PDB file of C-alpha atoms and ligand atoms in Angstrom:
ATOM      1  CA  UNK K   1       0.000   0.000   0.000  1.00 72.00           C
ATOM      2  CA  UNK K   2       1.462   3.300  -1.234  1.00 84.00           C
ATOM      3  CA  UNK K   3       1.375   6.455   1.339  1.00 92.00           C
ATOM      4  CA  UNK K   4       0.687   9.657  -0.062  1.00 95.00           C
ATOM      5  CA  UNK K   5       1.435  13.090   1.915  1.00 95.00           C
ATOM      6  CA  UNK K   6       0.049  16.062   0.353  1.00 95.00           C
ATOM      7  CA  UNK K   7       0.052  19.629   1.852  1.00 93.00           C
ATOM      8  CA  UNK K   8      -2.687  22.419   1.485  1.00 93.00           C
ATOM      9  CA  UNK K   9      -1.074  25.905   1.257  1.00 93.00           C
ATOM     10  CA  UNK K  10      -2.586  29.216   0.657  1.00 94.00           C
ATOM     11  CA  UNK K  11      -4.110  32.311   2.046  1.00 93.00           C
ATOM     12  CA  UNK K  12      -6.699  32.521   5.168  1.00 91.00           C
ATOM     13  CA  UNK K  13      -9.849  32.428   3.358  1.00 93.00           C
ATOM     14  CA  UNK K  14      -8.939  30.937   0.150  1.00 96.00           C
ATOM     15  CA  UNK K  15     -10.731  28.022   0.332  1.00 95.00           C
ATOM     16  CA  UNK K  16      -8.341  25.199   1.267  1.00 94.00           C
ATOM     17  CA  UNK K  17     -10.851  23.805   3.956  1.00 93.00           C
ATOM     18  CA  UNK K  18     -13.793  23.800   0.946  1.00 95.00           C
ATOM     19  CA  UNK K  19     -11.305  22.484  -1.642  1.00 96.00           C
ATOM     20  CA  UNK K  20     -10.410  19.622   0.218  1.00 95.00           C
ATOM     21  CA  UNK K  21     -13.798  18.549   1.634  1.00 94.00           C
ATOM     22  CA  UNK K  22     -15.474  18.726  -1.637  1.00 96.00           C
ATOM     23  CA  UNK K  23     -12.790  16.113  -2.711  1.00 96.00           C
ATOM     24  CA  UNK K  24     -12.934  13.953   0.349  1.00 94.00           C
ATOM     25  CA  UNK K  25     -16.554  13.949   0.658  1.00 94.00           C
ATOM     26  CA  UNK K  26     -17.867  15.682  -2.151  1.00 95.00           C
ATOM     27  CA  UNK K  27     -19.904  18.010  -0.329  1.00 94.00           C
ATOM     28  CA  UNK K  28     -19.753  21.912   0.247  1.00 94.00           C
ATOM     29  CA  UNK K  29     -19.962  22.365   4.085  1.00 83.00           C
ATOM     30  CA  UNK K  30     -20.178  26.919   4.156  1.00 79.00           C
ATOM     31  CA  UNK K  31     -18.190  27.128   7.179  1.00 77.00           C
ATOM     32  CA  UNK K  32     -15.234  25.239   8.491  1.00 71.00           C
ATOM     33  CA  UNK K  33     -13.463  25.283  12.270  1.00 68.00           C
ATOM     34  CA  UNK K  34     -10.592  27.265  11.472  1.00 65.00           C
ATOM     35  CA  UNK K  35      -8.931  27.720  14.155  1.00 66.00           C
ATOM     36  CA  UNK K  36      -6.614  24.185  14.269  1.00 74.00           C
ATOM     37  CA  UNK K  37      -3.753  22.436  11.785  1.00 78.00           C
ATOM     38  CA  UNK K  38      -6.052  19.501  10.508  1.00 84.00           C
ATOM     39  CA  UNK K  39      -4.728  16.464   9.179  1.00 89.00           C
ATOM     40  CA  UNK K  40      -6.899  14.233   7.096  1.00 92.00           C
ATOM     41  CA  UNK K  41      -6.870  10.598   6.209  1.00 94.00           C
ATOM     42  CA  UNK K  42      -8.661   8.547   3.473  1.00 94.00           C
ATOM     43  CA  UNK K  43      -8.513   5.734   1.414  1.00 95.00           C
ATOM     44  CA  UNK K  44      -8.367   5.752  -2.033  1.00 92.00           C
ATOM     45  CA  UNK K  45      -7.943   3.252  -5.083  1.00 93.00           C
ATOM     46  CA  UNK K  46      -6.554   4.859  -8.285  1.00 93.00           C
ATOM     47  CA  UNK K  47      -5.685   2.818 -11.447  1.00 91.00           C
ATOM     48  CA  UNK K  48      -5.980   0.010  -9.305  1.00 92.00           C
ATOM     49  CA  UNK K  49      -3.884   0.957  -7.068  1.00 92.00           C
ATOM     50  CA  UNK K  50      -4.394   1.499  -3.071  1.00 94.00           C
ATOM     51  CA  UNK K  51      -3.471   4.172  -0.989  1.00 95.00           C
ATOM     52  CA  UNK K  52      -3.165   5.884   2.555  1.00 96.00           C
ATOM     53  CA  UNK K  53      -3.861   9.320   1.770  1.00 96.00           C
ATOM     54  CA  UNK K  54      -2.663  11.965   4.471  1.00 95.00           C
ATOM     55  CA  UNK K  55      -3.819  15.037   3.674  1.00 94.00           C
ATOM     56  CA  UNK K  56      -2.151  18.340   6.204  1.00 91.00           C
ATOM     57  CA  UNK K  57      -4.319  21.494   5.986  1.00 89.00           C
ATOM     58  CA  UNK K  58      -3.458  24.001   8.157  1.00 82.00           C
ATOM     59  CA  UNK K  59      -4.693  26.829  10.220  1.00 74.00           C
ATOM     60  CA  UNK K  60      -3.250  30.055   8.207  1.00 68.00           C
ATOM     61  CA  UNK K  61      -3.814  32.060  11.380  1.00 60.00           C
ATOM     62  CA  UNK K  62      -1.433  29.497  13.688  1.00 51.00           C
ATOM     63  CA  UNK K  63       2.553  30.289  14.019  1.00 49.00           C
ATOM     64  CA  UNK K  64       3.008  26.133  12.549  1.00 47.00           C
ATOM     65  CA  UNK K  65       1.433  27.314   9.006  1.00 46.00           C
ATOM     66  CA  UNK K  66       3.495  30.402   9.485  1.00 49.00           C
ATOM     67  CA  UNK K  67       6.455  28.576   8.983  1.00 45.00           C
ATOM     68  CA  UNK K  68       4.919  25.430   7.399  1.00 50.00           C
ATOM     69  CA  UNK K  69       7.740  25.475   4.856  1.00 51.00           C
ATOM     70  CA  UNK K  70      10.408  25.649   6.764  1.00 55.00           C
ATOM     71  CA  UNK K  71       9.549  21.975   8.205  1.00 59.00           C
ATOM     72  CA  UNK K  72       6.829  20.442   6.562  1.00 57.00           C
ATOM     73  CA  UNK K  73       8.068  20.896   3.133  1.00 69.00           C
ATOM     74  CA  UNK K  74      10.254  17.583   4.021  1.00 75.00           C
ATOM     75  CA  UNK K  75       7.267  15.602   5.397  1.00 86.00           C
ATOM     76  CA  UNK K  76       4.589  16.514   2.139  1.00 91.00           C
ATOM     77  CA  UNK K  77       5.165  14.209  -0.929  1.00 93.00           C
ATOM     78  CA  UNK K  78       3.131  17.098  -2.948  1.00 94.00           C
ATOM     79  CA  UNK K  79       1.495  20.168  -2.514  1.00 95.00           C
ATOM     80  CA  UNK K  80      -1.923  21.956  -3.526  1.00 97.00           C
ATOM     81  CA  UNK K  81      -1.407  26.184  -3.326  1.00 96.00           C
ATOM     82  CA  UNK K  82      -4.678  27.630  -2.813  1.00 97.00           C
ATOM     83  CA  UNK K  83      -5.889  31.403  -4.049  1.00 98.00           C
ATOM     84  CA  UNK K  84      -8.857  33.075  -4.252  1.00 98.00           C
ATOM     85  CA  UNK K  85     -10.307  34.393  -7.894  1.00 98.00           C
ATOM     86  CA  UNK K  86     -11.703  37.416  -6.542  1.00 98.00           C
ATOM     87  CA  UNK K  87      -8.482  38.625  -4.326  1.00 98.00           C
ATOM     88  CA  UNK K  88      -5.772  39.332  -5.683  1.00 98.00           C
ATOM     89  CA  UNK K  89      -3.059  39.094  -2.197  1.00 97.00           C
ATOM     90  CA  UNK K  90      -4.034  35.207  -2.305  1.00 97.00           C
ATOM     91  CA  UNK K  91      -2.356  35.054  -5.798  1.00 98.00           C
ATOM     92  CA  UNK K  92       0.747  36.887  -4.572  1.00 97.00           C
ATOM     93  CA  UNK K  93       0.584  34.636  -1.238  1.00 96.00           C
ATOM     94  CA  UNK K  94       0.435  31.673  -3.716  1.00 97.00           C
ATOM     95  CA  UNK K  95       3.275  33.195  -5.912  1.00 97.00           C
ATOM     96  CA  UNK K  96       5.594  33.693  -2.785  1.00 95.00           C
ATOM     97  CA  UNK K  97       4.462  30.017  -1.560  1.00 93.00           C
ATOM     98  CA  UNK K  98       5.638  28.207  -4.728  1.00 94.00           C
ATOM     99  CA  UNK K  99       8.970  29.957  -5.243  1.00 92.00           C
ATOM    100  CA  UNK K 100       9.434  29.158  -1.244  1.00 89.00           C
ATOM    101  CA  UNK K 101       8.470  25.178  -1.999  1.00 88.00           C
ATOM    102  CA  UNK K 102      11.185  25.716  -4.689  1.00 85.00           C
ATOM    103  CA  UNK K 103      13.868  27.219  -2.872  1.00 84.00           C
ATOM    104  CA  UNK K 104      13.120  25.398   0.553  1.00 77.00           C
ATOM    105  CA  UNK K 105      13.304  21.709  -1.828  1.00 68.00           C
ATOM    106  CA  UNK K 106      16.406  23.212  -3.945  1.00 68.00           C
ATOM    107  CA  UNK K 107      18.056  23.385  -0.328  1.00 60.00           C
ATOM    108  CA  UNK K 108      17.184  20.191   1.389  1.00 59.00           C
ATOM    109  CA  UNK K 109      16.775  17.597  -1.493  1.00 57.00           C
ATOM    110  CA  UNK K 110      20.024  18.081  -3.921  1.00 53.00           C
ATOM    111  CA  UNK K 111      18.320  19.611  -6.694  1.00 54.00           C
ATOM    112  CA  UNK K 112      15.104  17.554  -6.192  1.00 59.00           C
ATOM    113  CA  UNK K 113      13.089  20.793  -7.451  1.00 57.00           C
ATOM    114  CA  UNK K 114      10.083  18.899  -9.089  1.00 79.00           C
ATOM    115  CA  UNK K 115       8.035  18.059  -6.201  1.00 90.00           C
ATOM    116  CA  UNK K 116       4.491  17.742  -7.868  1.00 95.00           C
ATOM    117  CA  UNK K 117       2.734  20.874  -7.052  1.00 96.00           C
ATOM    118  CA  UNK K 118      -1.093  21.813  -8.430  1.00 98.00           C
ATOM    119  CA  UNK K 119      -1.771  25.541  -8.323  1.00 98.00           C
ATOM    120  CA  UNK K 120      -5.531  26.588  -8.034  1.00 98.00           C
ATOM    121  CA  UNK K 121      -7.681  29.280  -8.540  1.00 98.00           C
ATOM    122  CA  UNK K 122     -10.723  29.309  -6.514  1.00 98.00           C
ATOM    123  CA  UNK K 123     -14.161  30.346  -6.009  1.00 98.00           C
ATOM    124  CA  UNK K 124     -14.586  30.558  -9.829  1.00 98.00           C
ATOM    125  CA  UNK K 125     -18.207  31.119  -9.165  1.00 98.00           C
ATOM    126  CA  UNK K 126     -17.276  34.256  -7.839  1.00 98.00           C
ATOM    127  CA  UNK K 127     -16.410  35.985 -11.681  1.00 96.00           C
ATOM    128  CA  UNK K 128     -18.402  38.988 -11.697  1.00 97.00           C
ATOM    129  CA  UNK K 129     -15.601  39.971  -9.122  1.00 98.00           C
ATOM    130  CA  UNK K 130     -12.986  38.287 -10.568  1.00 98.00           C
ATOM    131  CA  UNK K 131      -8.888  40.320  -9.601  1.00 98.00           C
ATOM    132  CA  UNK K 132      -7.267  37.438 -11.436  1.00 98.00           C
ATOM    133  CA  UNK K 133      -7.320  36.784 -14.874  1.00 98.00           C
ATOM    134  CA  UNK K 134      -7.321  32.741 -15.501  1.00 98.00           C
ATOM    135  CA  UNK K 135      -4.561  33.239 -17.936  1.00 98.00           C
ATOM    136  CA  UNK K 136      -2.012  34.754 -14.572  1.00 98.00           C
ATOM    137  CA  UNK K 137      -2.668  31.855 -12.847  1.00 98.00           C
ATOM    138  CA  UNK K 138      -1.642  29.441 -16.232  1.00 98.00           C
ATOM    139  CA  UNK K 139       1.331  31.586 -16.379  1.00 98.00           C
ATOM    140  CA  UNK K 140       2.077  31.328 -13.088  1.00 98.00           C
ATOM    141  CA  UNK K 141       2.108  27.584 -13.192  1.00 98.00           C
ATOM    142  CA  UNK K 142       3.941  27.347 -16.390  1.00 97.00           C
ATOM    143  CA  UNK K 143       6.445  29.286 -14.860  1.00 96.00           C
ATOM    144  CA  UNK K 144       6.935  27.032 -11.692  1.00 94.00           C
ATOM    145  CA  UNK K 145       6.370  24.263 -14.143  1.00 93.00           C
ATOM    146  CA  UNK K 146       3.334  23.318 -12.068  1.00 95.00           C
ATOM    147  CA  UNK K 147      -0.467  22.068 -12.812  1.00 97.00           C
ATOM    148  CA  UNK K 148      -2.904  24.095 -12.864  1.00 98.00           C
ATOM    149  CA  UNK K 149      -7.075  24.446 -12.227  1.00 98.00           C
ATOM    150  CA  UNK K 150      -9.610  26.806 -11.329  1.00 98.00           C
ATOM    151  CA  UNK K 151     -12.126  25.850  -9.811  1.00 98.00           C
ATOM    152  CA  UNK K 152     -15.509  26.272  -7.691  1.00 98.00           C
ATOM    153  CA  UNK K 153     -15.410  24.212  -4.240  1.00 98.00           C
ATOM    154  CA  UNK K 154     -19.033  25.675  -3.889  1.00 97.00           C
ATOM    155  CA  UNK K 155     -20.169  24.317  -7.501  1.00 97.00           C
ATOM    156  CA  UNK K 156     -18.715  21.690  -8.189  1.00 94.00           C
ATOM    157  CA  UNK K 157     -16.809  18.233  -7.824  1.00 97.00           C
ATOM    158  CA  UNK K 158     -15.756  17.317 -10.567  1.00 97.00           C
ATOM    159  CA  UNK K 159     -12.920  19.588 -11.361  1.00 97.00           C
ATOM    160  CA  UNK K 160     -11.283  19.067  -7.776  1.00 98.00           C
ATOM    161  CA  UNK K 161     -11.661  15.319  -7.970  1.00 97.00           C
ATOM    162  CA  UNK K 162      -9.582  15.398 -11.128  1.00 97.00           C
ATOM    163  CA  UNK K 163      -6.960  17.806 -10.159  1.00 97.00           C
ATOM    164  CA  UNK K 164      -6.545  15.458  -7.159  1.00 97.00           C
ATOM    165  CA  UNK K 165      -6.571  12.604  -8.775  1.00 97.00           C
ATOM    166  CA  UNK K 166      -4.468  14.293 -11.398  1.00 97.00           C
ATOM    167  CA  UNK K 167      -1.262  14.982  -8.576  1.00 97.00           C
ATOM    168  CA  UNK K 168      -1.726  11.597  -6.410  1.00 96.00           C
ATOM    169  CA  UNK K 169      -0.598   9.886 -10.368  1.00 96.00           C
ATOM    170  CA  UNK K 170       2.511  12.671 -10.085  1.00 95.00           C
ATOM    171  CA  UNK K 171       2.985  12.206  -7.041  1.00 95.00           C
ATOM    172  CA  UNK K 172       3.386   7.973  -7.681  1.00 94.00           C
ATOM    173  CA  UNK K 173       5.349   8.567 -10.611  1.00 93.00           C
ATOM    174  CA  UNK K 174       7.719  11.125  -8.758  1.00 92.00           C
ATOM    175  CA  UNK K 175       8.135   8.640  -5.559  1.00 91.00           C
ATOM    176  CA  UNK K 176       9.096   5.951  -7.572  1.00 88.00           C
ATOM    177  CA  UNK K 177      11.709   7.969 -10.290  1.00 83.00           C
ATOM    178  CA  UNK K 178      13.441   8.876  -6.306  1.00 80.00           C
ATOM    179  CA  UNK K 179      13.457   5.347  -5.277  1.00 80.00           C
ATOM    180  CA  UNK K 180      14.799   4.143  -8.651  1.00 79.00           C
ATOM    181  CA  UNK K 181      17.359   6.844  -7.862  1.00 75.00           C
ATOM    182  CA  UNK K 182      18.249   6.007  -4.762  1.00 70.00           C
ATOM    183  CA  UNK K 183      18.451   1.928  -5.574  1.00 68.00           C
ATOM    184  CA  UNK K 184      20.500   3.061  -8.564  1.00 63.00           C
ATOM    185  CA  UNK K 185      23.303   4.917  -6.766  1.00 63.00           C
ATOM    186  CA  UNK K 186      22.978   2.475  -4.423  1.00 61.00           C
ATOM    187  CA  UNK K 187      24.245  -0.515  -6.750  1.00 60.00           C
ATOM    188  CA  UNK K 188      26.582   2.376  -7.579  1.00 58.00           C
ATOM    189  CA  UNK K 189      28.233   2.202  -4.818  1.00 62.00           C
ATOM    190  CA  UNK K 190      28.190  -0.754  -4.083  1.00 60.00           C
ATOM    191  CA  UNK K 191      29.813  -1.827  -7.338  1.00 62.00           C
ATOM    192  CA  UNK K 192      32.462   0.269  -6.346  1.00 64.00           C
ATOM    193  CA  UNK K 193      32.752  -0.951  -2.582  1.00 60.00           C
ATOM    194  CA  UNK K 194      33.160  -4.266  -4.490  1.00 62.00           C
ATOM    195  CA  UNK K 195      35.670  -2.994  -7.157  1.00 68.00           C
ATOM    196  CA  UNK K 196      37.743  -1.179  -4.283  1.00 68.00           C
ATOM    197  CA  UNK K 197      37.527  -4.493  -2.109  1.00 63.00           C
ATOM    198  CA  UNK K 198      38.170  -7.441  -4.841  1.00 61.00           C
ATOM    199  CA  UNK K 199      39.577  -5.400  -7.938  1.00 64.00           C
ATOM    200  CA  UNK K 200      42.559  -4.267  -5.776  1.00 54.00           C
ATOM    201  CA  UNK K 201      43.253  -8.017  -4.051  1.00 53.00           C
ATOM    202  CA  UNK K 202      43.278  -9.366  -7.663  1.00 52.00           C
ATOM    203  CA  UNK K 203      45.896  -6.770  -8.995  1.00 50.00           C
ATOM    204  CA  UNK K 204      47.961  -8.290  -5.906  1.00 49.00           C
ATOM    205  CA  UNK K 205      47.792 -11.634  -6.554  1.00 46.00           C
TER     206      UNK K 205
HETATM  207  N1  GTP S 301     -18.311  31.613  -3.178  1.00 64.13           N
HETATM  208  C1  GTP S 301     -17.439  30.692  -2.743  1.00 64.13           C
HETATM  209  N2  GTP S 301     -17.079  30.668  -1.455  1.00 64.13           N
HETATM  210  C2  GTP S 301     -16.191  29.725  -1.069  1.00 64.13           C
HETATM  211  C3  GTP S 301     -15.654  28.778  -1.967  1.00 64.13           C
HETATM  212  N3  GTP S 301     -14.785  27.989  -1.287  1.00 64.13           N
HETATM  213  C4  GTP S 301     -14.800  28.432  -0.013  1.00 64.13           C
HETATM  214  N4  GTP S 301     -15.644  29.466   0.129  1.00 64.13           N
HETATM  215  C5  GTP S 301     -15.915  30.233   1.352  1.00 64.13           C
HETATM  216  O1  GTP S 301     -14.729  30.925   1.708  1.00 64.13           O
HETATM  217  C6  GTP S 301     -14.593  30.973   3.121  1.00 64.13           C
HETATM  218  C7  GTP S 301     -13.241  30.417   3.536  1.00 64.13           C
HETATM  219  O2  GTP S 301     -13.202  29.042   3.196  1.00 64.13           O
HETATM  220  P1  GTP S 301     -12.215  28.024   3.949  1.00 64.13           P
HETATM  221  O3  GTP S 301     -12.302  26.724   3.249  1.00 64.13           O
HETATM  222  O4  GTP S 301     -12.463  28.042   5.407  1.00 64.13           O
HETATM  223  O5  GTP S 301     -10.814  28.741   3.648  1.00 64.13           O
HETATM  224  P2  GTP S 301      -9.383  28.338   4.208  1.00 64.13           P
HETATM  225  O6  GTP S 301      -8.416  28.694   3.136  1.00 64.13           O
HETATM  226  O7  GTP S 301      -9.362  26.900   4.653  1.00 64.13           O
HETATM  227  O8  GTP S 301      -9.238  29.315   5.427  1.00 64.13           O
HETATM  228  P3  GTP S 301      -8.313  29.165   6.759  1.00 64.13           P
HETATM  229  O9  GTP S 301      -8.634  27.827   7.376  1.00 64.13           O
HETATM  230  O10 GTP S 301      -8.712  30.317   7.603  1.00 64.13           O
HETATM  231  O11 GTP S 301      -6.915  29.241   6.298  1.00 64.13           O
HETATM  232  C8  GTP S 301     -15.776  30.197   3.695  1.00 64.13           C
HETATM  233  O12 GTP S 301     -16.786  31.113   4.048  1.00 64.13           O
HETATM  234  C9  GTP S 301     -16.240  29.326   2.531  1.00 64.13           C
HETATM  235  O13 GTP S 301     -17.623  29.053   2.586  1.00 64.13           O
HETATM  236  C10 GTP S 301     -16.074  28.829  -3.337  1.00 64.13           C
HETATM  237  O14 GTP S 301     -15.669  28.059  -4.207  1.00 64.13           O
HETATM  238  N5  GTP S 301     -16.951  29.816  -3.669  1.00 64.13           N
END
Protein backbone atom coordinates (compact mmCIF):
# COMPACT_ATOMS: atom_id res chain seq x y z
CA UNK A 1 0.00 0.00 0.00
CA UNK A 2 1.46 3.30 -1.23
CA UNK A 3 1.37 6.46 1.34
CA UNK A 4 0.69 9.66 -0.06
CA UNK A 5 1.44 13.09 1.92
CA UNK A 6 0.05 16.06 0.35
CA UNK A 7 0.05 19.63 1.85
CA UNK A 8 -2.69 22.42 1.49
CA UNK A 9 -1.07 25.91 1.26
CA UNK A 10 -2.59 29.22 0.66
CA UNK A 11 -4.11 32.31 2.05
CA UNK A 12 -6.70 32.52 5.17
CA UNK A 13 -9.85 32.43 3.36
CA UNK A 14 -8.94 30.94 0.15
CA UNK A 15 -10.73 28.02 0.33
CA UNK A 16 -8.34 25.20 1.27
CA UNK A 17 -10.85 23.81 3.96
CA UNK A 18 -13.79 23.80 0.95
CA UNK A 19 -11.31 22.48 -1.64
CA UNK A 20 -10.41 19.62 0.22
CA UNK A 21 -13.80 18.55 1.63
CA UNK A 22 -15.47 18.73 -1.64
CA UNK A 23 -12.79 16.11 -2.71
CA UNK A 24 -12.93 13.95 0.35
CA UNK A 25 -16.55 13.95 0.66
CA UNK A 26 -17.87 15.68 -2.15
CA UNK A 27 -19.90 18.01 -0.33
CA UNK A 28 -19.75 21.91 0.25
CA UNK A 29 -19.96 22.36 4.08
CA UNK A 30 -20.18 26.92 4.16
CA UNK A 31 -18.19 27.13 7.18
CA UNK A 32 -15.23 25.24 8.49
CA UNK A 33 -13.46 25.28 12.27
CA UNK A 34 -10.59 27.27 11.47
CA UNK A 35 -8.93 27.72 14.15
CA UNK A 36 -6.61 24.18 14.27
CA UNK A 37 -3.75 22.44 11.79
CA UNK A 38 -6.05 19.50 10.51
CA UNK A 39 -4.73 16.46 9.18
CA UNK A 40 -6.90 14.23 7.10
CA UNK A 41 -6.87 10.60 6.21
CA UNK A 42 -8.66 8.55 3.47
CA UNK A 43 -8.51 5.73 1.41
CA UNK A 44 -8.37 5.75 -2.03
CA UNK A 45 -7.94 3.25 -5.08
CA UNK A 46 -6.55 4.86 -8.29
CA UNK A 47 -5.68 2.82 -11.45
CA UNK A 48 -5.98 0.01 -9.31
CA UNK A 49 -3.88 0.96 -7.07
CA UNK A 50 -4.39 1.50 -3.07
CA UNK A 51 -3.47 4.17 -0.99
CA UNK A 52 -3.17 5.88 2.56
CA UNK A 53 -3.86 9.32 1.77
CA UNK A 54 -2.66 11.96 4.47
CA UNK A 55 -3.82 15.04 3.67
CA UNK A 56 -2.15 18.34 6.20
CA UNK A 57 -4.32 21.49 5.99
CA UNK A 58 -3.46 24.00 8.16
CA UNK A 59 -4.69 26.83 10.22
CA UNK A 60 -3.25 30.05 8.21
CA UNK A 61 -3.81 32.06 11.38
CA UNK A 62 -1.43 29.50 13.69
CA UNK A 63 2.55 30.29 14.02
CA UNK A 64 3.01 26.13 12.55
CA UNK A 65 1.43 27.31 9.01
CA UNK A 66 3.49 30.40 9.49
CA UNK A 67 6.46 28.58 8.98
CA UNK A 68 4.92 25.43 7.40
CA UNK A 69 7.74 25.48 4.86
CA UNK A 70 10.41 25.65 6.76
CA UNK A 71 9.55 21.97 8.21
CA UNK A 72 6.83 20.44 6.56
CA UNK A 73 8.07 20.90 3.13
CA UNK A 74 10.25 17.58 4.02
CA UNK A 75 7.27 15.60 5.40
CA UNK A 76 4.59 16.51 2.14
CA UNK A 77 5.17 14.21 -0.93
CA UNK A 78 3.13 17.10 -2.95
CA UNK A 79 1.50 20.17 -2.51
CA UNK A 80 -1.92 21.96 -3.53
CA UNK A 81 -1.41 26.18 -3.33
CA UNK A 82 -4.68 27.63 -2.81
CA UNK A 83 -5.89 31.40 -4.05
CA UNK A 84 -8.86 33.07 -4.25
CA UNK A 85 -10.31 34.39 -7.89
CA UNK A 86 -11.70 37.42 -6.54
CA UNK A 87 -8.48 38.62 -4.33
CA UNK A 88 -5.77 39.33 -5.68
CA UNK A 89 -3.06 39.09 -2.20
CA UNK A 90 -4.03 35.21 -2.30
CA UNK A 91 -2.36 35.05 -5.80
CA UNK A 92 0.75 36.89 -4.57
CA UNK A 93 0.58 34.64 -1.24
CA UNK A 94 0.43 31.67 -3.72
CA UNK A 95 3.28 33.19 -5.91
CA UNK A 96 5.59 33.69 -2.78
CA UNK A 97 4.46 30.02 -1.56
CA UNK A 98 5.64 28.21 -4.73
CA UNK A 99 8.97 29.96 -5.24
CA UNK A 100 9.43 29.16 -1.24
CA UNK A 101 8.47 25.18 -2.00
CA UNK A 102 11.18 25.72 -4.69
CA UNK A 103 13.87 27.22 -2.87
CA UNK A 104 13.12 25.40 0.55
CA UNK A 105 13.30 21.71 -1.83
CA UNK A 106 16.41 23.21 -3.94
CA UNK A 107 18.06 23.38 -0.33
CA UNK A 108 17.18 20.19 1.39
CA UNK A 109 16.78 17.60 -1.49
CA UNK A 110 20.02 18.08 -3.92
CA UNK A 111 18.32 19.61 -6.69
CA UNK A 112 15.10 17.55 -6.19
CA UNK A 113 13.09 20.79 -7.45
CA UNK A 114 10.08 18.90 -9.09
CA UNK A 115 8.04 18.06 -6.20
CA UNK A 116 4.49 17.74 -7.87
CA UNK A 117 2.73 20.87 -7.05
CA UNK A 118 -1.09 21.81 -8.43
CA UNK A 119 -1.77 25.54 -8.32
CA UNK A 120 -5.53 26.59 -8.03
CA UNK A 121 -7.68 29.28 -8.54
CA UNK A 122 -10.72 29.31 -6.51
CA UNK A 123 -14.16 30.35 -6.01
CA UNK A 124 -14.59 30.56 -9.83
CA UNK A 125 -18.21 31.12 -9.17
CA UNK A 126 -17.28 34.26 -7.84
CA UNK A 127 -16.41 35.99 -11.68
CA UNK A 128 -18.40 38.99 -11.70
CA UNK A 129 -15.60 39.97 -9.12
CA UNK A 130 -12.99 38.29 -10.57
CA UNK A 131 -8.89 40.32 -9.60
CA UNK A 132 -7.27 37.44 -11.44
CA UNK A 133 -7.32 36.78 -14.87
CA UNK A 134 -7.32 32.74 -15.50
CA UNK A 135 -4.56 33.24 -17.94
CA UNK A 136 -2.01 34.75 -14.57
CA UNK A 137 -2.67 31.85 -12.85
CA UNK A 138 -1.64 29.44 -16.23
CA UNK A 139 1.33 31.59 -16.38
CA UNK A 140 2.08 31.33 -13.09
CA UNK A 141 2.11 27.58 -13.19
CA UNK A 142 3.94 27.35 -16.39
CA UNK A 143 6.44 29.29 -14.86
CA UNK A 144 6.93 27.03 -11.69
CA UNK A 145 6.37 24.26 -14.14
CA UNK A 146 3.33 23.32 -12.07
CA UNK A 147 -0.47 22.07 -12.81
CA UNK A 148 -2.90 24.09 -12.86
CA UNK A 149 -7.07 24.45 -12.23
CA UNK A 150 -9.61 26.81 -11.33
CA UNK A 151 -12.13 25.85 -9.81
CA UNK A 152 -15.51 26.27 -7.69
CA UNK A 153 -15.41 24.21 -4.24
CA UNK A 154 -19.03 25.68 -3.89
CA UNK A 155 -20.17 24.32 -7.50
CA UNK A 156 -18.71 21.69 -8.19
CA UNK A 157 -16.81 18.23 -7.82
CA UNK A 158 -15.76 17.32 -10.57
CA UNK A 159 -12.92 19.59 -11.36
CA UNK A 160 -11.28 19.07 -7.78
CA UNK A 161 -11.66 15.32 -7.97
CA UNK A 162 -9.58 15.40 -11.13
CA UNK A 163 -6.96 17.81 -10.16
CA UNK A 164 -6.54 15.46 -7.16
CA UNK A 165 -6.57 12.60 -8.78
CA UNK A 166 -4.47 14.29 -11.40
CA UNK A 167 -1.26 14.98 -8.58
CA UNK A 168 -1.73 11.60 -6.41
CA UNK A 169 -0.60 9.89 -10.37
CA UNK A 170 2.51 12.67 -10.08
CA UNK A 171 2.99 12.21 -7.04
CA UNK A 172 3.39 7.97 -7.68
CA UNK A 173 5.35 8.57 -10.61
CA UNK A 174 7.72 11.13 -8.76
CA UNK A 175 8.14 8.64 -5.56
CA UNK A 176 9.10 5.95 -7.57
CA UNK A 177 11.71 7.97 -10.29
CA UNK A 178 13.44 8.88 -6.31
CA UNK A 179 13.46 5.35 -5.28
CA UNK A 180 14.80 4.14 -8.65
CA UNK A 181 17.36 6.84 -7.86
CA UNK A 182 18.25 6.01 -4.76
CA UNK A 183 18.45 1.93 -5.57
CA UNK A 184 20.50 3.06 -8.56
CA UNK A 185 23.30 4.92 -6.77
CA UNK A 186 22.98 2.48 -4.42
CA UNK A 187 24.25 -0.51 -6.75
CA UNK A 188 26.58 2.38 -7.58
CA UNK A 189 28.23 2.20 -4.82
CA UNK A 190 28.19 -0.75 -4.08
CA UNK A 191 29.81 -1.83 -7.34
CA UNK A 192 32.46 0.27 -6.35
CA UNK A 193 32.75 -0.95 -2.58
CA UNK A 194 33.16 -4.27 -4.49
CA UNK A 195 35.67 -2.99 -7.16
CA UNK A 196 37.74 -1.18 -4.28
CA UNK A 197 37.53 -4.49 -2.11
CA UNK A 198 38.17 -7.44 -4.84
CA UNK A 199 39.58 -5.40 -7.94
CA UNK A 200 42.56 -4.27 -5.78
CA UNK A 201 43.25 -8.02 -4.05
CA UNK A 202 43.28 -9.37 -7.66
CA UNK A 203 45.90 -6.77 -8.99
CA UNK A 204 47.96 -8.29 -5.91
CA UNK A 205 47.79 -11.63 -6.55
N1 LIG B 1 -18.31 31.61 -3.18
C1 LIG B 1 -17.44 30.69 -2.74
N2 LIG B 1 -17.08 30.67 -1.45
C2 LIG B 1 -16.19 29.73 -1.07
C3 LIG B 1 -15.65 28.78 -1.97
N3 LIG B 1 -14.79 27.99 -1.29
C4 LIG B 1 -14.80 28.43 -0.01
N4 LIG B 1 -15.64 29.47 0.13
C5 LIG B 1 -15.91 30.23 1.35
O1 LIG B 1 -14.73 30.93 1.71
C6 LIG B 1 -14.59 30.97 3.12
C7 LIG B 1 -13.24 30.42 3.54
O2 LIG B 1 -13.20 29.04 3.20
P1 LIG B 1 -12.22 28.02 3.95
O3 LIG B 1 -12.30 26.72 3.25
O4 LIG B 1 -12.46 28.04 5.41
O5 LIG B 1 -10.81 28.74 3.65
P2 LIG B 1 -9.38 28.34 4.21
O6 LIG B 1 -8.42 28.69 3.14
O7 LIG B 1 -9.36 26.90 4.65
O8 LIG B 1 -9.24 29.31 5.43
P3 LIG B 1 -8.31 29.17 6.76
O9 LIG B 1 -8.63 27.83 7.38
O10 LIG B 1 -8.71 30.32 7.60
O11 LIG B 1 -6.91 29.24 6.30
C8 LIG B 1 -15.78 30.20 3.69
O12 LIG B 1 -16.79 31.11 4.05
C9 LIG B 1 -16.24 29.33 2.53
O13 LIG B 1 -17.62 29.05 2.59
C10 LIG B 1 -16.07 28.83 -3.34
O14 LIG B 1 -15.67 28.06 -4.21
N5 LIG B 1 -16.95 29.82 -3.67
Amino acid sequence: MNDIKLALLGSQGAGKSAVLVRFLTRRFIGEYASNANSLYHKRLSIDGRQLNLEVFDPCSQSSEARCILEEPVDWADGFVVVYNISDLTSFINAKNILQQIREARTDNCKGDTDVPVCLVGNKQDLCHARQVQEEEGRCLAQENRCNFQEVSAAESYQDIANLFTQLIRQVMEHLKYRADRRRYSGSKSMAKLINNVFGKRRKSV
